[in-house]
XYZ file of C-alpha atoms in Angstrom:
534
model
C -28.152 -43.867 -0.283
C -25.914 -41.863 -2.698
C -22.420 -40.598 -1.635
C -21.560 -43.375 0.799
C -19.109 -46.199 0.917
C -21.385 -49.062 -0.128
C -19.614 -51.803 -1.958
C -20.312 -55.260 -3.407
C -23.280 -56.016 -5.557
C -26.853 -54.672 -5.555
C -28.839 -57.187 -3.533
C -31.558 -58.903 -5.552
C -33.926 -58.826 -2.545
C -34.291 -55.146 -3.149
C -36.380 -55.910 -6.203
C -39.224 -57.217 -4.062
C -39.976 -53.533 -3.400
C -42.579 -53.462 -6.180
C -43.845 -49.938 -5.283
C -40.367 -48.350 -5.428
C -40.434 -45.132 -7.409
C -36.872 -43.748 -6.966
C -33.594 -45.507 -6.353
C -30.480 -43.351 -5.693
C -27.189 -45.224 -5.306
C -24.958 -42.601 -6.990
C -21.291 -42.331 -5.953
C -20.552 -45.511 -4.080
C -18.269 -48.486 -4.775
C -20.842 -50.961 -6.017
C -19.383 -53.530 -8.324
C -20.463 -56.595 -10.386
C -23.096 -56.406 -13.134
C -26.299 -54.562 -13.062
C -28.819 -57.241 -12.120
C -31.506 -58.055 -14.651
C -34.068 -58.142 -11.760
C -34.136 -54.393 -11.903
C -36.627 -54.794 -14.690
C -39.172 -55.936 -12.121
C -39.492 -52.480 -10.549
C -42.140 -51.422 -12.930
C -43.175 -48.292 -11.035
C -39.596 -46.941 -11.103
C -39.388 -43.334 -12.313
C -35.832 -42.504 -11.392
C -32.769 -44.873 -11.321
C -29.365 -43.400 -10.534
C -26.425 -45.855 -10.345
C -23.846 -43.368 -11.530
C -20.218 -43.280 -10.342
C -19.780 -46.788 -9.133
C -17.691 -49.718 -10.426
C -20.518 -51.494 -12.264
C -19.532 -53.646 -15.160
C -21.151 -55.844 -17.698
C -23.793 -54.961 -20.283
C -26.853 -52.788 -20.246
C -29.685 -55.017 -18.983
C -32.339 -55.507 -21.681
C -34.856 -56.018 -18.938
C -34.869 -52.305 -18.271
C -37.107 -51.978 -21.232
C -39.907 -53.167 -18.921
C -39.610 -49.931 -16.874
C -41.984 -47.984 -19.018
C -42.537 -45.312 -16.371
C -38.850 -44.454 -16.133
C -38.002 -40.809 -16.755
C -34.515 -40.516 -15.491
C -31.680 -43.118 -15.874
C -28.003 -42.691 -15.002
C -25.185 -45.158 -15.491
C -22.585 -42.400 -15.766
C -18.941 -43.150 -14.840
C -18.959 -46.943 -14.498
C -17.148 -49.575 -16.569
C -20.138 -50.983 -18.427
C -19.688 -52.198 -22.056
C -21.349 -53.565 -25.119
C -24.163 -52.142 -27.243
C -27.401 -50.512 -25.977
C -30.213 -53.034 -26.447
C -33.158 -52.052 -28.672
C -35.485 -53.076 -25.758
C -35.147 -49.584 -24.316
C -37.165 -48.230 -27.242
C -40.151 -48.841 -24.998
C -38.922 -46.189 -22.512
C -41.172 -43.585 -24.158
C -41.370 -41.372 -21.018
C -37.618 -40.945 -20.785
C -36.601 -37.331 -20.106
C -32.943 -37.615 -18.847
C -30.641 -40.380 -20.118
C -27.011 -40.374 -18.762
C -24.637 -43.053 -20.068
C -21.406 -41.016 -20.206
C -17.929 -42.349 -19.361
C -18.308 -46.147 -19.828
C -17.200 -48.522 -22.513
C -20.366 -48.730 -24.430
C -19.970 -49.300 -28.171
C -21.870 -49.798 -31.343
C -23.655 -47.317 -33.576
C -25.755 -44.516 -32.116
C -28.494 -46.437 -30.220
C -31.405 -46.412 -32.584
C -33.847 -46.965 -29.703
C -33.077 -43.404 -28.478
C -34.816 -41.961 -31.493
C -38.146 -43.281 -30.054
C -37.716 -41.214 -26.858
C -39.596 -38.175 -28.161
C -39.845 -36.536 -24.752
C -36.103 -36.687 -24.183
C -34.631 -33.439 -22.886
C -31.041 -34.385 -21.897
C -28.884 -37.077 -23.507
C -25.333 -37.559 -22.400
C -23.305 -40.354 -23.946
C -19.853 -38.715 -23.980
C -16.638 -40.654 -23.510
C -17.697 -44.093 -24.894
C -16.939 -46.030 -28.034
C -19.993 -45.253 -30.170
C -19.445 -44.747 -33.890
C -21.426 -44.193 -37.104
C -23.381 -41.096 -38.007
C -26.438 -39.426 -36.552
C -29.739 -39.591 -38.415
C -30.362 -36.475 -40.474
C -33.815 -36.126 -38.933
C -32.728 -36.245 -35.321
C -33.928 -32.737 -34.802
C -37.481 -33.807 -35.724
C -37.423 -37.018 -33.771
C -36.126 -35.402 -30.514
C -37.715 -31.951 -30.627
C -37.563 -31.378 -26.865
C -33.811 -31.743 -26.394
C -32.156 -29.096 -24.196
C -28.825 -30.837 -23.874
C -27.147 -33.151 -26.352
C -23.687 -34.438 -25.445
C -22.072 -37.001 -27.668
C -18.409 -35.874 -27.372
C -15.301 -38.119 -27.228
C -16.727 -40.950 -29.325
C -15.994 -41.919 -32.987
C -18.962 -40.419 -34.737
C -18.541 -39.444 -38.348
C -20.577 -37.849 -41.107
C -22.129 -34.428 -41.247
C -23.720 -32.573 -38.421
C -27.508 -33.127 -39.017
C -29.144 -30.148 -40.711
C -32.295 -30.648 -38.502
C -30.584 -29.878 -35.217
C -31.523 -26.167 -35.480
C -35.198 -27.318 -35.473
C -34.743 -27.928 -31.722
C -35.728 -24.529 -30.609
C -35.110 -25.248 -26.932
C -31.594 -26.520 -27.424
C -29.253 -25.017 -24.843
C -26.162 -27.175 -24.755
C -24.702 -28.889 -27.842
C -21.469 -30.916 -27.238
C -20.056 -32.872 -30.208
C -16.358 -32.404 -29.584
C -13.633 -35.053 -30.186
C -15.217 -37.045 -32.962
C -14.659 -37.233 -36.699
C -17.626 -35.131 -37.863
C -17.224 -33.499 -41.345
C -18.938 -30.808 -43.365
C -18.911 -27.060 -43.446
C -20.121 -24.426 -41.048
C -23.415 -23.663 -42.716
C -25.290 -25.100 -39.701
C -23.975 -22.033 -37.747
C -26.443 -19.799 -39.522
C -29.346 -22.124 -38.898
C -28.503 -22.364 -35.218
C -29.697 -18.683 -34.891
C -33.064 -20.348 -34.459
C -31.853 -21.805 -31.130
C -32.319 -18.605 -29.151
C -31.392 -20.243 -25.783
C -28.183 -21.843 -26.983
C -25.434 -21.320 -24.337
C -22.804 -23.931 -25.230
C -21.584 -24.982 -28.689
C -18.692 -27.501 -28.546
C -17.553 -28.929 -31.851
C -13.760 -28.873 -31.270
C -11.479 -31.748 -32.477
C -13.421 -32.795 -35.523
C -12.892 -32.417 -39.225
C -15.156 -29.434 -40.018
C -13.901 -27.198 -42.817
C -14.796 -23.982 -44.649
C -14.745 -20.212 -43.896
C -15.662 -19.050 -40.465
C -18.902 -17.522 -41.534
C -20.197 -14.201 -40.345
C -23.225 -16.146 -39.206
C -21.512 -16.891 -35.945
C -22.354 -13.414 -34.992
C -26.042 -14.373 -35.333
C -25.756 -17.060 -32.688
C -27.764 -16.592 -29.543
C -26.555 -13.656 -27.422
C -26.948 -16.104 -24.572
C -24.047 -18.247 -25.681
C -21.344 -18.615 -23.082
C -18.945 -21.198 -24.631
C -17.961 -21.475 -28.282
C -15.269 -24.069 -28.858
C -14.234 -24.639 -32.493
C -10.567 -25.507 -32.048
C -8.702 -28.267 -33.881
C -10.662 -28.330 -37.119
C -9.933 -27.119 -40.632
C -11.744 -23.849 -40.379
C -10.396 -21.066 -42.577
C -11.179 -17.335 -43.318
C -10.938 -14.553 -40.803
C -12.703 -13.762 -37.512
C -15.812 -11.683 -38.306
C -15.749 -8.052 -37.230
C -19.267 -8.214 -35.868
C -18.420 -10.949 -33.300
C -18.918 -8.299 -30.624
C -22.558 -9.122 -30.612
C -21.838 -12.246 -28.576
C -21.687 -10.172 -25.341
C -22.119 -13.058 -22.962
C -19.187 -15.216 -24.206
C -16.985 -16.578 -21.526
C -14.894 -18.976 -23.686
C -13.958 -18.450 -27.314
C -11.567 -21.189 -28.614
C -10.524 -21.040 -32.287
C -7.048 -22.477 -32.000
C -5.366 -25.006 -34.276
C -7.282 -24.116 -37.446
C -6.405 -22.366 -40.723
C -7.644 -18.873 -39.795
C -5.984 -15.886 -41.521
C -6.199 -12.070 -41.264
C -5.875 -9.856 -38.222
C -7.607 -9.891 -34.831
C -10.575 -7.550 -35.128
C -10.639 -4.690 -32.645
C -14.300 -5.575 -31.912
C -13.027 -8.369 -29.664
C -12.668 -5.688 -27.058
C -16.426 -5.581 -26.719
C -16.465 -9.129 -25.302
C -15.951 -7.807 -21.787
C -17.036 -11.034 -20.121
C -14.483 -13.197 -21.987
C -12.290 -15.306 -19.639
C -10.552 -17.561 -22.170
C -9.573 -16.592 -25.690
C -7.557 -18.813 -28.014
C -6.406 -18.420 -31.603
C -3.090 -20.300 -31.174
C -1.642 -22.306 -34.046
C -3.368 -20.489 -36.987
C -2.061 -18.341 -39.777
C -3.098 -14.967 -38.463
C -1.082 -11.832 -38.881
C -1.147 -8.135 -38.191
C -0.771 -6.323 -34.846
C -2.328 -7.398 -31.623
C -5.150 -4.823 -31.031
C -4.809 -2.734 -27.901
C -8.611 -3.288 -27.444
C -7.843 -6.681 -25.924
C -6.942 -4.665 -22.784
C -10.682 -3.976 -22.349
C -11.268 -7.668 -21.632
C -10.439 -7.159 -17.931
C -11.848 -10.549 -16.831
C -9.501 -12.483 -19.192
C -7.759 -15.376 -17.500
C -6.192 -17.236 -20.457
C -4.893 -15.653 -23.661
C -3.494 -17.980 -26.313
C -1.971 -16.157 -29.330
C 1.005 -18.452 -29.999
C 2.242 -19.873 -33.337
C 0.837 -17.259 -35.736
C 2.563 -14.303 -37.551
C 1.548 -11.459 -35.329
C 3.934 -8.545 -35.586
C 4.519 -5.171 -33.986
C 4.910 -4.587 -30.292
C 3.015 -6.175 -27.392
C 0.284 -3.678 -26.429
C 0.901 -2.233 -22.916
C -2.887 -2.252 -22.466
C -2.721 -5.977 -21.782
C -1.574 -4.883 -18.322
C -5.151 -3.904 -17.587
C -6.157 -7.631 -17.783
C -5.521 -7.935 -14.037
C -6.958 -11.425 -13.768
C -4.664 -12.984 -16.436
C -3.213 -16.346 -15.426
C -1.863 -17.781 -18.686
C -0.328 -15.639 -21.443
C 1.023 -17.482 -24.521
C 2.718 -15.276 -27.134
C 5.486 -17.663 -28.442
C 6.323 -18.255 -32.069
C 5.321 -15.053 -33.610
C 7.143 -12.025 -35.115
C 6.640 -9.579 -32.238
C 9.308 -6.901 -31.680
C 9.914 -4.010 -29.346
C 10.537 -4.264 -25.678
C 8.645 -6.243 -23.011
C 6.027 -3.807 -21.538
C 6.520 -2.972 -17.865
C 2.691 -3.198 -17.600
C 2.814 -6.958 -18.207
C 4.885 -7.244 -14.951
C 2.011 -5.644 -13.034
C -0.249 -8.528 -13.635
C 0.093 -10.023 -10.213
C -1.837 -13.416 -10.724
C 0.254 -14.478 -13.729
C 1.201 -18.203 -13.521
C 2.660 -18.659 -17.034
C 4.271 -16.129 -19.384
C 5.708 -17.389 -22.656
C 7.146 -14.926 -25.169
C 9.766 -17.178 -26.719
C 10.666 -17.222 -30.368
C 9.996 -13.669 -31.218
C 12.128 -10.595 -32.110
C 11.874 -8.796 -28.709
C 14.690 -6.420 -27.743
C 15.783 -4.593 -24.632
C 16.205 -6.168 -21.166
C 14.174 -8.374 -18.977
C 12.271 -5.822 -16.778
C 13.579 -5.490 -13.250
C 9.948 -5.595 -12.057
C 9.643 -9.298 -13.012
C 10.137 -10.082 -9.283
C 6.657 -8.638 -8.559
C 5.165 -11.772 -10.290
C 5.180 -13.746 -7.147
C 2.882 -16.531 -8.504
C 4.869 -17.039 -11.710
C 5.570 -20.742 -12.322
C 6.819 -20.580 -15.921
C 8.863 -17.798 -17.565
C 10.074 -18.246 -21.061
C 11.609 -15.466 -23.185
C 13.954 -17.812 -25.093
C 15.228 -17.123 -28.579
C 14.684 -13.403 -28.814
C 17.150 -10.459 -29.014
C 17.126 -9.548 -25.368
C 20.298 -8.262 -23.690
C 21.634 -6.701 -20.549
C 22.095 -8.120 -17.100
C 19.493 -10.491 -15.626
C 17.491 -8.758 -12.882
C 18.292 -9.633 -9.248
C 14.538 -9.715 -8.564
C 14.241 -13.041 -10.348
C 15.056 -14.585 -7.010
C 11.724 -13.326 -5.680
C 9.667 -15.556 -7.991
C 9.683 -18.284 -5.372
C 7.082 -20.483 -7.084
C 9.071 -20.716 -10.325
C 9.185 -24.231 -11.848
C 10.538 -23.506 -15.345
C 12.917 -20.682 -16.375
C 13.885 -20.484 -20.022
C 16.163 -17.624 -21.075
C 18.291 -19.330 -23.735
C 19.118 -17.941 -27.055
C 19.529 -14.188 -26.130
C 22.425 -11.867 -25.392
C 22.154 -11.569 -21.622
C 25.497 -10.866 -19.934
C 26.984 -10.504 -16.483
C 26.590 -13.115 -13.698
C 23.628 -15.263 -12.714
C 21.632 -13.409 -10.062
C 20.917 -15.009 -6.725
C 18.020 -17.340 -7.342
C 18.906 -19.739 -4.525
C 15.384 -19.353 -3.107
C 13.666 -21.077 -6.128
C 13.871 -24.439 -4.379
C 10.943 -25.956 -6.394
C 12.430 -25.221 -9.847
C 12.611 -28.086 -12.254
C 14.068 -26.641 -15.487
C 16.608 -23.787 -15.911
C 18.063 -22.927 -19.281
C 20.599 -20.081 -19.532
C 22.311 -21.458 -22.694
C 23.385 -19.451 -25.749
C 23.952 -16.142 -23.968
C 26.963 -14.123 -22.860
C 26.761 -14.873 -19.117
C 30.014 -15.039 -17.148
C 31.346 -15.600 -13.703
C 31.312 -18.839 -11.740
C 28.499 -21.413 -11.604
C 26.545 -20.914 -8.357
C 26.948 -23.936 -6.089
C 23.345 -23.665 -4.778
C 22.078 -25.409 -7.934
C 23.372 -28.614 -6.356
C 20.735 -28.330 -3.605
C 17.705 -27.878 -5.875
C 16.000 -31.222 -5.104
C 13.404 -30.857 -7.892
C 15.866 -29.935 -10.604
C 15.538 -32.132 -13.714
C 17.408 -30.015 -16.344
C 20.118 -27.291 -15.982
C 21.606 -25.969 -19.260
C 24.403 -23.479 -18.902
C 26.161 -24.301 -22.184
C 27.662 -21.816 -24.680
C 28.348 -18.922 -22.323
C 31.448 -17.464 -20.742
C 31.344 -19.178 -17.326
C 34.723 -19.920 -15.790
C 36.181 -21.771 -12.791
C 35.544 -25.169 -11.288
C 32.218 -26.916 -11.904
C 30.677 -28.177 -8.641
C 30.571 -31.992 -8.122
C 28.037 -32.220 -5.362
C 24.289 -32.900 -5.453
C 22.676 -32.511 -8.893
C 26.047 -31.910 -10.479
C 26.860 -35.573 -9.971
C 24.371 -36.450 -12.743
C 25.653 -35.373 -16.134
C 22.240 -36.181 -17.713
C 20.794 -33.241 -15.806
C 23.590 -30.684 -16.177
C 24.932 -29.341 -19.485
C 27.967 -26.937 -19.430
C 29.547 -27.468 -22.902
C 30.842 -24.471 -24.812
C 32.331 -22.657 -21.828
C 36.095 -22.814 -22.559
C 37.158 -21.598 -19.143
C 35.355 -24.213 -17.093
C 37.214 -27.079 -15.576
C 36.749 -30.043 -13.232
C 33.313 -31.457 -12.478
C 32.288 -35.110 -12.874
C 34.087 -37.194 -15.454
C 31.068 -37.524 -17.706
C 31.148 -33.779 -18.447
C 34.600 -34.275 -20.091
C 36.058 -30.993 -18.928
C 39.700 -30.254 -18.612
C 41.217 -30.704 -15.090
C 41.505 -27.558 -13.035
C 44.996 -26.033 -12.608
C 46.499 -25.766 -9.150
C 44.881 -23.180 -7.058
C 46.359 -19.896 -6.005
C 47.206 -21.509 -2.698
C 49.800 -23.711 -4.513
C 51.245 -20.618 -6.117
C 51.590 -19.029 -2.743
C 53.445 -22.097 -1.415
C 55.846 -21.939 -4.320
C 56.459 -18.225 -3.829
C 56.971 -18.867 -0.111
C 59.608 -21.507 -0.797
C 61.480 -19.288 -3.173
C 61.482 -16.354 -0.857
C 62.608 -18.684 1.996
C 65.552 -19.909 -0.028
C 66.599 -16.369 -0.923
C 66.280 -15.225 2.642
C 68.528 -18.052 3.889
C 71.168 -17.279 1.317
C 71.231 -13.685 2.478
C 71.436 -14.807 6.070
C 74.302 -17.100 5.331
C 76.321 -14.158 3.920
C 75.591 -11.797 6.745
C 75.870 -14.182 9.662
C 78.737 -16.712 8.930
C 78.683 -18.170 12.539
C 75.348 -19.766 11.668
C 76.425 -20.975 8.248
C 76.351 -24.714 9.116
C 72.803 -24.518 10.592
C 71.652 -22.307 7.750
C 73.109 -24.756 5.251
C 71.084 -27.663 6.679
C 67.883 -25.487 6.551
C 68.650 -24.495 2.952
C 68.987 -28.149 1.939
C 65.575 -28.934 3.473
C 63.848 -26.030 1.586
C 65.427 -27.105 -1.714
C 64.198 -30.742 -1.088
C 60.627 -29.398 -0.447
C 60.814 -27.297 -3.670
C 61.896 -30.320 -5.722
C 59.043 -32.396 -4.336
C 56.620 -29.638 -5.255
C 57.743 -29.553 -8.878
C 57.619 -33.291 -9.150
C 54.026 -33.343 -7.938
C 53.040 -30.755 -10.552
C 54.669 -32.804 -13.312
C 52.697 -35.909 -12.196
C 49.434 -33.839 -12.166
C 50.016 -32.709 -15.713
C 50.586 -36.292 -16.933
């Protein structure tokens, strides 16, 4: 009865079914505690109560189910320690306790389950260290998932003894030690996933990673204290889909051999201490979807060959020392959703072809040395949410981007832009931040829509702007050209009347009255100007 809308508690009358072998109640809305009467179903081989709202503790009575091979409490809100009574479940093959609030040290009873093939206890509150002989006690493990707990200590040296190990997930813990176990894992010829990110592992990235199984698909080592350089013979890992090495202490250059990893879909070395030029061979990884190279010391130009990565969605290059111009080829990667090149030394202009990136949601080229006019085609990036162009030398007027109705953040500050502020910004309903400060904008600042909120709009450092809401503290605008025209008209009128009075004396009396009226109007006009100044 999995995948229904059952709710309430599990009825105790169900436990009269003494011959029951399998009970599937996965993905319902069952609540309350797991009844201890479950322990009476002694013929039970499979029990799946995952993805409900079950609470309370793990029933010790389940230790009576000595025939049980598969047990799942995944994604409930159960708590407390795992009772030692389950040590009698010697036939257990698949134990799924992930995403609950279980706590305590690694359940010692599990070490008795010598037939265990899959163990998933991720996302709980377990702590302590693993026994060093776990690889000998659980020799049939294929999947071991203990991520997102509070385990500490070294990764057991006996894990490589599990020759059938396929998936090893130990991420988001406090595990320590060096990477020597990498070399030993070469014994696990079926290994496809190795996840040890967000721990406290240290030491050089050994060349032994190249000796890992050629079947490995995912290798995640980010957010540790790993040093050294990326081995040049990493190209042996021909089936890698994800290689994450970010937020470590890696140095050296990116090896050209990375181009051999043709199946790579995600590659990250962000936030390290790497240097040198970005190898053009990265363009050979045509299936690449995410490329994270930010916060290093890469230099030289951006290789145009990256344009061959026609499936690229996310491209992070910020916070490096890259120079040269932005390659036109980058603007031909149609699926791009995010492009961040900020905080580099890039020169030249923003390519006119940026408008062909119709799926672009974030564009940041802030704090470079770019110049020239902003391309009109920016207005074609209709899915844009964030546009950061600050800290360059762009000039001219803001192009028509009135179609970017979903945009949330626009930053044009610290450039040489001029002209008036487009009024259409007032109608951007999603706008949360508009920074136009330190430019050469002029004229009256709009006061409608988003411009009513001074916490959203920043226009400081534009000496020729005026008006706007009071919170912006801009000078009042001078009278418009219309007022000047009125003044000129009055003066001309007075002069014309004087001439008429000289040429046509018979109308002098009538003309005199009209002249007095015009002079009165002129005096009122000047009085109103004086009041406006004060």
